[in-house]
Short mmCIF file of C-alpha atoms in Angstrom, two decimals:
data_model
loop_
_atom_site.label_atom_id
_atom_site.label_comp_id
_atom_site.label_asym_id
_atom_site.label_seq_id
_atom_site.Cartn_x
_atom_site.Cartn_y
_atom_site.Cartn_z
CA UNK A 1 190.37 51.18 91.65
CA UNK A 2 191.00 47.34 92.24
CA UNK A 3 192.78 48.35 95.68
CA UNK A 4 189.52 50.55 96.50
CA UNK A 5 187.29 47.33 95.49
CA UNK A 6 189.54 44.73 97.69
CA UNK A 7 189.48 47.09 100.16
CA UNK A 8 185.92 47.42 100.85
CA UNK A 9 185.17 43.49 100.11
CA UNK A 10 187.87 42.70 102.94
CA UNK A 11 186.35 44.85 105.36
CA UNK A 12 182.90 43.25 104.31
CA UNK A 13 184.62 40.27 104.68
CA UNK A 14 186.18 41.21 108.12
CA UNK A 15 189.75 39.74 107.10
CA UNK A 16 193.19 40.60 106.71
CA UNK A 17 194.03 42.29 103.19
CA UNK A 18 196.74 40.24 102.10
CA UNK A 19 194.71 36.34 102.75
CA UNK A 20 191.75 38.14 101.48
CA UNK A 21 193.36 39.09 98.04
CA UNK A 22 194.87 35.72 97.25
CA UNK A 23 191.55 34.27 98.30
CA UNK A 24 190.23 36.63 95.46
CA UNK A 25 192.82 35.95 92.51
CA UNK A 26 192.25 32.25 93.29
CA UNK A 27 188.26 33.37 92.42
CA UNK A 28 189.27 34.93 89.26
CA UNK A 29 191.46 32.38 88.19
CA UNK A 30 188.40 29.64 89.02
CA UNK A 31 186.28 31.73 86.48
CA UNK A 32 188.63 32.31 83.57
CA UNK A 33 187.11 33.09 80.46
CA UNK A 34 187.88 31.21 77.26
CA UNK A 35 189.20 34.72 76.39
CA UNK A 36 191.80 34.62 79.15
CA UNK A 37 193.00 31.64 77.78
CA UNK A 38 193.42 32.17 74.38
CA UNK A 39 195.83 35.11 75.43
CA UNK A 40 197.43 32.55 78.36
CA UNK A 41 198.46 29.99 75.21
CA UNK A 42 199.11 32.84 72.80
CA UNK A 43 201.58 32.95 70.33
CA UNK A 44 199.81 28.97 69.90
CA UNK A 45 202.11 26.59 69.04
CA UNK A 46 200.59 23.44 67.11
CA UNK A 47 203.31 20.66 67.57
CA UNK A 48 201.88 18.23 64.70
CA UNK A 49 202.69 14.52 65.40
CA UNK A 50 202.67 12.73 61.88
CA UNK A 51 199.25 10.84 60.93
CA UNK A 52 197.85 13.08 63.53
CA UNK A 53 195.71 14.92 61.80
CA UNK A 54 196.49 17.72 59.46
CA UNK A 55 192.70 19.06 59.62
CA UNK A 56 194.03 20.83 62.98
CA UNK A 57 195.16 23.55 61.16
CA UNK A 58 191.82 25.05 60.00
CA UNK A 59 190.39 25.37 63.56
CA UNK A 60 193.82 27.41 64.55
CA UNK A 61 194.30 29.48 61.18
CA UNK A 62 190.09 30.27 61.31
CA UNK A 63 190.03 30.80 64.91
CA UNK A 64 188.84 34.98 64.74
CA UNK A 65 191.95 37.02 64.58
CA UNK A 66 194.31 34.21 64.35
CA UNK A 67 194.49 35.00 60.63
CA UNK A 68 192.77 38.00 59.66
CA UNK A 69 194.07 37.56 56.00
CA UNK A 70 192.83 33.78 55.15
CA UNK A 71 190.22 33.38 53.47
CA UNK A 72 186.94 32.78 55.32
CA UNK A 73 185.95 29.60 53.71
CA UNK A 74 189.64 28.66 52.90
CA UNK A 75 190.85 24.87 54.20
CA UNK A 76 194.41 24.03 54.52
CA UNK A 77 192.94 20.94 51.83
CA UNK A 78 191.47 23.07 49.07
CA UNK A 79 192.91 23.19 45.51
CA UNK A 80 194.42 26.40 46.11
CA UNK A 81 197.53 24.56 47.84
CA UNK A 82 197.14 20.91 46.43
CA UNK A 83 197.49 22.04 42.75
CA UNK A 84 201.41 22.05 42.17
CA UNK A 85 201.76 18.96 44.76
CA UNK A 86 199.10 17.24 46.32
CA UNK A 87 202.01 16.22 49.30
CA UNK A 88 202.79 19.25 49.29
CA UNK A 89 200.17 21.02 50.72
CA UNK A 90 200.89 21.51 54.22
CA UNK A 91 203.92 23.47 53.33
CA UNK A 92 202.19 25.81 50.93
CA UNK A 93 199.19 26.38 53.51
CA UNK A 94 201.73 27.21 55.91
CA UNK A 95 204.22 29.50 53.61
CA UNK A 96 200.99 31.84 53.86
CA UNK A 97 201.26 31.89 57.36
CA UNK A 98 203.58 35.01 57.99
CA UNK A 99 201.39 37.11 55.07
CA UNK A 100 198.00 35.95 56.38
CA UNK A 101 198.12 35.52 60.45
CA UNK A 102 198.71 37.87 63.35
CA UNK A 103 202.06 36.37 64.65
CA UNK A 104 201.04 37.55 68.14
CA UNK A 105 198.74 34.87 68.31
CA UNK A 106 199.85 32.00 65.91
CA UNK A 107 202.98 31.17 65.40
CA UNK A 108 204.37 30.69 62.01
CA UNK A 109 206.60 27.43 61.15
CA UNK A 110 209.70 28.61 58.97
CA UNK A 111 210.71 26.83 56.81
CA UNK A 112 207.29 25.94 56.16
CA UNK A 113 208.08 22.78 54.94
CA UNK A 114 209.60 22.15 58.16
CA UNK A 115 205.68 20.81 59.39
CA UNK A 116 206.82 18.39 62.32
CA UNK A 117 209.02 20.10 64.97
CA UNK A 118 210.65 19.30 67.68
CA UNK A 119 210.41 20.97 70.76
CA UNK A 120 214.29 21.17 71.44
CA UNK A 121 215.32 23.50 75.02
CA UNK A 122 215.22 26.86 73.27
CA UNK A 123 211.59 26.24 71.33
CA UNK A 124 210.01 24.62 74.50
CA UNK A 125 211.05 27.31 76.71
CA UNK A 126 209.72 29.80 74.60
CA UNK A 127 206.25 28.22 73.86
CA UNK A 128 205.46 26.27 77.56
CA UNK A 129 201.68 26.26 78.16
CA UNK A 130 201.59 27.72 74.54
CA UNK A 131 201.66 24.16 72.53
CA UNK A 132 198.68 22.46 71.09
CA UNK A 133 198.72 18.91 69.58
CA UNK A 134 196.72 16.35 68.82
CA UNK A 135 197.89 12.70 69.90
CA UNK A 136 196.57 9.33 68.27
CA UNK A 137 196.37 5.30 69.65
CA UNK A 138 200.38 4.63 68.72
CA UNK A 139 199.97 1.56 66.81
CA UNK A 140 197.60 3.20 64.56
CA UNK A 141 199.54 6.00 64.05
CA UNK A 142 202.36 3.92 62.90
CA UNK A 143 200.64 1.86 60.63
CA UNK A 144 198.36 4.82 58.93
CA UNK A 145 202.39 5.57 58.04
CA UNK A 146 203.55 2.42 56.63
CA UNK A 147 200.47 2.24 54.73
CA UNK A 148 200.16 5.85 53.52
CA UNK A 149 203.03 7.52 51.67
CA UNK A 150 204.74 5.21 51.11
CA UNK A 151 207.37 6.79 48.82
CA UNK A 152 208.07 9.06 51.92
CA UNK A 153 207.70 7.35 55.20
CA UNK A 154 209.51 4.31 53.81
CA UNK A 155 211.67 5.68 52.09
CA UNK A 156 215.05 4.99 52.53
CA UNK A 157 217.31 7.25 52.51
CA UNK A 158 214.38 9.43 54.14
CA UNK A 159 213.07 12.02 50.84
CA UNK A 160 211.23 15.44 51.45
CA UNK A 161 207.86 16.04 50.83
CA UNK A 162 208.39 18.42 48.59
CA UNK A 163 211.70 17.36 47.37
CA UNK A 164 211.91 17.08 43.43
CA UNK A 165 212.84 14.05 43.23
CA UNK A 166 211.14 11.84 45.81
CA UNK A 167 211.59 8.12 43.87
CA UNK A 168 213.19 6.24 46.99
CA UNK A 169 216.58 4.05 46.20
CA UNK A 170 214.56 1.54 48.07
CA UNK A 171 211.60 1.06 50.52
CA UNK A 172 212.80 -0.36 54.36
CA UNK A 173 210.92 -3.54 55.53
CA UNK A 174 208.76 -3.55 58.96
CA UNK A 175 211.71 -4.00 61.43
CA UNK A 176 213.35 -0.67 60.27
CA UNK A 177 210.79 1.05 59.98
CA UNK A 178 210.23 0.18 63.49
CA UNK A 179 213.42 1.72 64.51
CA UNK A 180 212.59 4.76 62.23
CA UNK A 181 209.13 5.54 63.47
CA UNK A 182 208.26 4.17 67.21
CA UNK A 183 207.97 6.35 69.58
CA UNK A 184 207.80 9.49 67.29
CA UNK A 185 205.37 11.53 69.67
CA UNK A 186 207.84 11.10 72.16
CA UNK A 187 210.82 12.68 70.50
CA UNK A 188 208.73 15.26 69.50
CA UNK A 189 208.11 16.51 73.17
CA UNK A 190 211.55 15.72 74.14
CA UNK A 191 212.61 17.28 70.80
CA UNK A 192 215.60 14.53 70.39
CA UNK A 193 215.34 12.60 67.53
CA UNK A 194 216.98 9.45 69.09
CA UNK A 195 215.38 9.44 72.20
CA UNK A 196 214.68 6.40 74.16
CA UNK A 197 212.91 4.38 77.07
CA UNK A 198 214.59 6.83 79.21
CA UNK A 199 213.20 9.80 77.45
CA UNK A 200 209.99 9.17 78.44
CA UNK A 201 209.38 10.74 81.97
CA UNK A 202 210.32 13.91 80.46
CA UNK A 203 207.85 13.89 77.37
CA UNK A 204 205.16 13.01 80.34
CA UNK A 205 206.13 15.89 82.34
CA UNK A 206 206.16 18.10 79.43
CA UNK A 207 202.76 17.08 78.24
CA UNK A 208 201.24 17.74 81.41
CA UNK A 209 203.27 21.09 82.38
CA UNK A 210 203.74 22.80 78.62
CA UNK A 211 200.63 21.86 76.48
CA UNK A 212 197.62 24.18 76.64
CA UNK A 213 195.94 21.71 74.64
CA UNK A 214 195.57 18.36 74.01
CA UNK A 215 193.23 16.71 71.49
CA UNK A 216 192.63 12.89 69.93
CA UNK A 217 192.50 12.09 66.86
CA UNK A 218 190.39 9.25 67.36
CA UNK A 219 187.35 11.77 69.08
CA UNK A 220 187.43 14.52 66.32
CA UNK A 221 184.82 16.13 66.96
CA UNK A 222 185.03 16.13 70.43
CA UNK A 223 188.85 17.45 69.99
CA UNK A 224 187.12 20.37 67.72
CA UNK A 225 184.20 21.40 70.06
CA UNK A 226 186.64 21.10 73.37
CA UNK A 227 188.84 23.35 71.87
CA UNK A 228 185.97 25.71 70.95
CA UNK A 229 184.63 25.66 74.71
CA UNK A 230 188.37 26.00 75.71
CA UNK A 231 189.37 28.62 73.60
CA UNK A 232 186.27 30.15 72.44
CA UNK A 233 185.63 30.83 68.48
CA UNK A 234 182.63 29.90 66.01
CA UNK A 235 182.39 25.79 65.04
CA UNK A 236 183.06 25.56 61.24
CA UNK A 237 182.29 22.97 59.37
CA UNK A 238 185.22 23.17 57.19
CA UNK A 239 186.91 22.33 60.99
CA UNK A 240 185.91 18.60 60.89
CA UNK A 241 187.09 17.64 57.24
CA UNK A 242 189.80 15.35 56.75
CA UNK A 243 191.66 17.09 54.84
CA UNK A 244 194.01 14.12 54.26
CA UNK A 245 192.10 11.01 54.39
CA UNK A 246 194.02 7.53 54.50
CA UNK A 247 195.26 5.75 51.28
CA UNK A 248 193.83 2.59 52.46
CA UNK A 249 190.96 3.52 53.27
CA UNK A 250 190.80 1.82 56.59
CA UNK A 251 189.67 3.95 59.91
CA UNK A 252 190.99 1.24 62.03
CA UNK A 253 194.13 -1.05 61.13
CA UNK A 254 194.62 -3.89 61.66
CA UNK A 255 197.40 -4.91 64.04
CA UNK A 256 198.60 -8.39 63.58
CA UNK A 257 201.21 -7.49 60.82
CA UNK A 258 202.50 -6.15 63.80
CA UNK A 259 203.22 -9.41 65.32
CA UNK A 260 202.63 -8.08 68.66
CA UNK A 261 204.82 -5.10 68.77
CA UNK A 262 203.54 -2.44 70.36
CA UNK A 263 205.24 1.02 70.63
CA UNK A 264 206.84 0.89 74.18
CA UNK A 265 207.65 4.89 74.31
CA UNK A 266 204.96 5.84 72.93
CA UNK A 267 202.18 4.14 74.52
CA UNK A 268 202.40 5.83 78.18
CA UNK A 269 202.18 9.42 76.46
CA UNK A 270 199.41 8.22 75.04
CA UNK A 271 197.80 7.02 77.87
CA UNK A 272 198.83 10.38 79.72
CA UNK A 273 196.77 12.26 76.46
CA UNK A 274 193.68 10.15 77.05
CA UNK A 275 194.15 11.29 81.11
CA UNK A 276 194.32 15.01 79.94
CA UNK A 277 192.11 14.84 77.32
CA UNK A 278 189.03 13.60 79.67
CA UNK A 279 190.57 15.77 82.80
CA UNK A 280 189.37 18.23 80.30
CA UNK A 281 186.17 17.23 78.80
CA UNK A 282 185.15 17.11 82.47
CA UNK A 283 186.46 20.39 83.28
CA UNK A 284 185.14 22.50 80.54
CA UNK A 285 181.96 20.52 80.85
CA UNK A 286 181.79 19.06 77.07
CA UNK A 287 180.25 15.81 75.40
CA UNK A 288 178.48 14.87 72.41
CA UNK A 289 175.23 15.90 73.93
CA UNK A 290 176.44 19.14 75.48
CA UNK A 291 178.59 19.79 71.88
CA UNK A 292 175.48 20.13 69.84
CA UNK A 293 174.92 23.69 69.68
CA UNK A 294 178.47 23.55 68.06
CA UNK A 295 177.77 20.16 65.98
CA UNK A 296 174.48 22.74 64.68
CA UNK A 297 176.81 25.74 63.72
CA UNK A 298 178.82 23.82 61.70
CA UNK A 299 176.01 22.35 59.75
CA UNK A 300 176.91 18.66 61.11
CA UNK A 301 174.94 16.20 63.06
CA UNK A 302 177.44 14.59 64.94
CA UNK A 303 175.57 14.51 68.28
CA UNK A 304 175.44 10.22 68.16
#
């Protein structure tokens, strides 16, 4: 049928077959449909970056047919999986995973506790233009850890979340945790734990070539309702929770116990994220003002 439809539309078009179908796919591929990319990034792969925001996990598990078994009004911060161990919860949202979701279209994290992968050769090949992450200003993403958790992230030998006995032999002091914790997005995408300066071109390349989607924390809602006009899927309200708010309080640190230090590795994939993430907005035509119909279905008023 297709070759009967090309047919007739190149002889309307009085050119050769062959230019006139790649003239056509390159048509159909201008006017995707949020449906066609959903399957495109499916089995989605959420690579979580610490302090990154955890809340990212409702919009993928409550994305229709992602997870046919969770609970409709169910968020990965309810009771139901803070009640045991409130740092725990993560994991026990995500041991549901295989029970609750279509693994077709999520995948599944196993261990579950196992919440911040890297993407080492064999995962990365497997889930290019599948991954989905959410990236935050580095300096504030290292500080919302040294200020939060501070029997894990500081602690020293490093303890498990959901370890039973998480009482640190002792807490490290700025300078190591500097060594521990810069440039953590970067090792991430490199998936290389002691990557370096050098490392860096790749996690750049690998952002731009094997992320179907790239949020920031700092523009929530934004992140939510681009992903929405991305992806397609109802706006929930549940979707724009913080689900794990700061310790501190504080929705901007402050920098000069820092003494100047900025994260060197980490600061170009940022910048690269920003590039994306308004290559994007532009793209898929979304802003506060066009976002309000979702802002509305969620029940928020977020349109500022």
């Amino acid at each position: 049928m297709w070759s009967l439809i090309l047919w007739s539309l190149a002889l309307a078009e009085d050119a050769p077959l062959d230019v006139f179908e790649v003239d056509l796919l390159q048509r159909l591929v201008e006017i995707e449909t949020p449906e066609m990319r959903r399957l495109k990034a499916s089995p989605m792969f959420w690579l979580h970056i610490p302090k990154c925001g955890t809340s990212f996990y409702n919009t993928l598990v409550h994305l229709p047919g992602n997870c046919p078994g969770w609970p409709v009004n169910l968020s990965v911060g309810d009771e139901m999986f803070t009640k045991n161990d409130p740092k725990c919860f993560e994991a026990e949202a995500r041991r549901k995973c295989p029970e609750w979701c279509d693994q077709r279209l999520l995948h599944c994290d196993w261990p579950p506790g196992d919440t911040h992968q890297l993407l080492g050769p064999e995962t990365y090949q497997s889930y290019e233009g599948k991954i989905l992450a959410i990236f935050r200003q580095p300096e504030q993403r290292f500080l919302s850890s040294w200020y939060d958790d501070v029997d894990l992230f500081r602690a020293d030998p490093w303890t498990w979340a959901c370890g039973t006995n998480r009482t640190p032999d002792r807490l490290m002091d700025m300078e190591e945790f500097k060594a521990r914790w810069r440039g953590w997005a970067t090792r991430q995408l490199v998936g290389k734990k002691n990557a370096t300066q050098a490392d860096v071109p790749m996690a750049l390349e690998r952002l731009r070539e094997g992320l179907a989607f790239v949020g920031l924390q700092e523009e929530w809602s934004l992140s939510i309702c681009l992903f929405h006009a991305k992806f397609g899927g109802p706006c929930r309200k549940l979707e724009f929770l913080d689900t794990r708010p700061g310790k501190s309080g504080a929705s901007t640190y402050d920098t000069t116990i820092l003494n100047g230090w900025v994260d060197e590795m980490d600061r170009p994939v940022y910048a690269e994220a920003i590039k994306i993430f308004k290559g994007d907005l532009e793209k898929f035509g979304v802003s506060h003002e066009k976002c309000t119909a979702c802002y509305e279905e969620a029940g928020l008023d977020l349109s500022l």
